[in-house]
Short mmCIF file of C-alpha atoms in Angstrom, two decimals:
data_model
loop_
_atom_site.label_atom_id
_atom_site.label_comp_id
_atom_site.label_asym_id
_atom_site.label_seq_id
_atom_site.Cartn_x
_atom_site.Cartn_y
_atom_site.Cartn_z
CA MET A 62 -0.42 20.75 -10.82
CA GLU A 63 -1.50 21.01 -14.42
CA VAL A 64 -2.83 18.22 -16.60
CA LYS A 65 -1.07 18.71 -19.94
CA ASN A 66 -2.79 16.00 -21.97
CA GLU A 67 -5.66 14.31 -20.18
CA ASN A 68 -5.39 11.12 -22.26
CA SER A 69 -1.62 10.60 -22.20
CA ALA A 70 -0.86 9.23 -18.75
CA LEU A 71 -2.17 7.42 -15.73
CA LEU A 72 -2.68 9.41 -12.54
CA SER A 73 -1.34 8.26 -9.20
CA ASN A 74 -3.55 8.34 -6.12
CA GLN A 75 -1.43 11.25 -4.85
CA GLU A 76 -2.17 13.26 -8.00
CA VAL A 77 -5.89 12.45 -7.75
CA LEU A 78 -5.88 13.53 -4.11
CA MET A 79 -4.23 16.86 -5.00
CA LEU A 80 -6.71 17.44 -7.84
CA LEU A 81 -9.72 16.68 -5.64
CA LYS A 82 -8.44 19.02 -2.93
CA ASP A 83 -8.05 21.75 -5.56
CA ILE A 84 -11.62 21.12 -6.75
CA GLN A 85 -12.96 21.16 -3.21
CA ALA A 86 -11.22 24.46 -2.47
CA GLY A 87 -11.82 26.01 -5.90
CA ARG A 88 -8.05 26.49 -6.50
CA ASN A 89 -5.95 26.37 -9.69
CA ASP A 90 -8.80 27.14 -12.11
CA GLN A 91 -10.87 24.27 -10.69
CA GLN A 92 -14.55 25.01 -10.22
CA LYS A 93 -15.78 24.30 -6.71
CA PRO A 94 -18.98 22.20 -6.60
CA ASN A 95 -22.00 24.45 -6.16
CA LYS A 96 -25.23 23.83 -4.24
CA HIS A 97 -26.75 22.07 -7.27
CA GLN A 98 -23.89 19.58 -7.36
CA GLN A 99 -24.30 18.09 -3.89
CA ASN A 100 -23.51 14.58 -5.13
CA LEU A 101 -20.22 15.78 -6.63
CA GLY A 102 -19.38 17.53 -3.37
CA THR A 103 -20.11 14.36 -1.39
CA ILE A 104 -18.10 12.15 -3.73
CA THR A 105 -15.19 14.58 -3.64
CA TYR A 106 -15.27 14.77 0.16
CA GLU A 107 -15.54 10.99 0.68
CA THR A 108 -12.81 10.22 -1.85
CA ILE A 109 -10.46 12.72 -0.21
CA ARG A 110 -11.21 11.20 3.18
CA TYR A 111 -10.45 7.71 1.86
CA LEU A 112 -7.26 8.67 0.01
CA GLU A 113 -5.86 10.55 3.01
CA ASN A 114 -5.83 7.24 4.90
CA THR A 115 -3.83 5.45 2.20
CA PRO A 116 -0.09 5.78 1.50
CA CYS A 117 -0.74 8.70 -0.87
CA GLY A 118 -1.98 10.77 2.07
CA LEU A 119 1.66 11.16 3.16
CA GLN A 120 3.17 11.59 -0.29
CA THR A 121 4.20 14.82 -1.98
CA PRO A 122 5.05 15.45 -5.64
CA GLU A 123 8.72 15.34 -4.56
CA HIS A 124 8.25 11.82 -3.16
CA VAL A 125 6.62 10.71 -6.41
CA GLY A 126 9.43 12.17 -8.53
CA SER A 127 12.12 10.68 -6.33
CA PHE A 128 10.43 7.27 -6.42
CA MET A 129 10.03 7.30 -10.21
CA GLN A 130 13.73 8.14 -10.66
CA ALA A 131 14.77 5.44 -8.19
CA VAL A 132 12.82 2.62 -9.89
CA LYS A 133 13.97 3.38 -13.45
CA GLY A 134 16.60 0.62 -13.41
CA PHE A 135 14.20 -2.14 -12.40
CA GLY A 136 12.52 -2.58 -15.80
CA LEU A 137 9.00 -2.11 -14.45
CA THR A 138 5.98 -1.27 -16.57
CA LYS A 139 4.06 1.97 -16.06
CA ALA A 140 1.23 0.03 -14.42
CA GLU A 141 3.61 -1.74 -12.03
CA LYS A 142 5.25 1.54 -11.02
CA LEU A 143 1.83 3.05 -10.43
CA GLN A 144 0.70 0.10 -8.34
CA LEU A 145 3.88 0.21 -6.23
CA LEU A 146 3.49 3.96 -5.80
CA ASN A 147 -0.17 3.74 -4.79
CA SER A 148 0.16 0.73 -2.49
CA ARG A 149 3.65 1.23 -1.00
CA PRO A 150 4.31 -2.47 -0.42
CA THR A 151 6.62 -3.36 2.45
CA THR A 152 6.80 -7.14 2.17
CA MET A 153 8.25 -9.44 -0.45
CA VAL A 154 4.86 -11.11 -0.89
CA GLU A 155 3.26 -7.78 -1.84
CA ILE A 156 6.08 -7.08 -4.31
CA HIS A 157 5.60 -10.51 -5.93
CA LEU A 158 1.88 -9.83 -6.29
CA MET A 159 2.38 -6.44 -7.93
CA VAL A 160 5.24 -7.25 -10.31
CA GLU A 161 4.12 -9.58 -13.07
CA GLU A 162 6.38 -12.63 -13.61
CA SER A 163 8.74 -11.36 -10.92
CA GLU A 164 10.43 -14.76 -10.58
CA GLU A 165 11.57 -14.63 -14.20
CA ARG A 166 12.33 -10.91 -14.33
CA PHE A 167 14.34 -10.72 -11.10
CA THR A 168 17.05 -13.36 -11.06
CA THR A 169 17.89 -13.08 -7.36
CA ASP A 170 16.01 -12.44 -4.14
CA GLU A 171 18.43 -9.58 -3.49
CA GLU A 172 17.02 -7.70 -6.50
CA MET A 173 13.49 -8.05 -5.12
CA GLU A 174 14.68 -6.93 -1.70
CA GLN A 175 16.40 -3.96 -3.31
CA LEU A 176 13.11 -3.00 -4.99
CA ARG A 177 11.26 -3.29 -1.67
CA ASP A 178 13.94 -1.21 0.08
CA THR A 179 13.70 1.42 -2.69
CA VAL A 180 9.93 1.66 -2.21
CA VAL A 181 10.29 2.02 1.56
CA ALA A 182 13.14 4.54 1.27
CA HIS A 183 11.44 6.86 -1.24
CA LEU A 184 7.81 6.74 -0.14
CA PRO A 185 6.73 7.86 3.34
CA GLY A 186 4.82 5.56 5.63
CA PRO A 187 5.25 3.29 8.60
CA GLN A 188 8.47 1.33 8.59
CA PRO A 189 8.05 -2.41 7.99
CA PRO A 190 9.04 -4.77 10.78
CA SER A 191 12.52 -6.18 10.46
CA PRO A 192 12.74 -9.87 9.47
CA ALA A 193 14.35 -10.65 12.86
CA ALA A 194 11.43 -9.04 14.72
CA ALA A 195 8.92 -11.00 12.66
CA ASP A 196 10.76 -14.26 13.45
CA GLU A 197 10.71 -13.42 17.19
CA GLU A 198 6.95 -12.79 17.06
CA ASP A 199 6.40 -16.13 15.31
CA GLU A 200 8.45 -17.92 18.01
CA GLU A 201 6.42 -16.21 20.76
CA ASP A 202 3.16 -17.32 19.11
CA VAL A 203 4.38 -20.92 18.93
CA GLU A 204 5.43 -20.84 22.60
CA GLU A 205 2.04 -19.43 23.65
CA ASN A 206 0.21 -22.14 21.70
CA GLU A 207 2.37 -24.88 23.22
CA GLU A 208 1.75 -23.56 26.74
CA GLY A 209 -2.01 -23.49 26.15
CA GLU A 210 -2.14 -27.10 24.92
CA GLY A 211 -0.68 -28.87 27.94
CA GLY A 212 -2.44 -26.91 30.67
CA GLY A 213 -4.72 -29.78 31.85
CA GLY A 214 -8.31 -29.30 32.90
CA GLY A 215 -9.34 -28.72 29.30
CA LEU A 216 -12.48 -30.13 27.80
CA VAL A 217 -10.66 -32.89 25.95
CA GLY A 218 -8.74 -33.98 29.06
CA GLY A 219 -11.87 -34.05 31.18
CA MET A 220 -13.78 -35.98 28.53
CA GLU A 221 -11.01 -38.57 28.26
CA GLU A 222 -11.08 -39.18 32.01
CA ASP A 223 -14.85 -39.57 31.98
CA TYR A 224 -14.70 -41.84 28.95
CA VAL A 225 -12.04 -44.10 30.50
CA ALA A 226 -14.11 -44.44 33.69
CA ILE A 227 -17.11 -45.80 31.79
#
């Protein structure tokens, strides 16, 4: 990877990760931190460790290129594309938070879902739960809460009995 004009574009987390790995290894004309630059070495190491545990840790330049081509028709700003790329949102709520004025810019929910599906299809990462699976989990939680409320012998039940006896 070569930076052509250092002031012309924003870097994605994936590009930063690649650059830091090159610096750490002393590859591609990057100077490896020496013994007098221990702080730089530590910062480089810790940042690489952090970024490897984010969505960019699974991305390649091919993923980034594919994603950027796929989102061209959505009318997103550079900053929004970068945020989607770096965060890899998998829910509609995350998409709404990252795309400014999404309610006005996307006329239907299907367009927002298409954007989410594009992000998931072009960027690697864990697959989001299906809406049906999420609904089933919500129903199970409600059932568990209902079962726990009528079990008798609880503090409130015992207190009521004692209070009535007085």
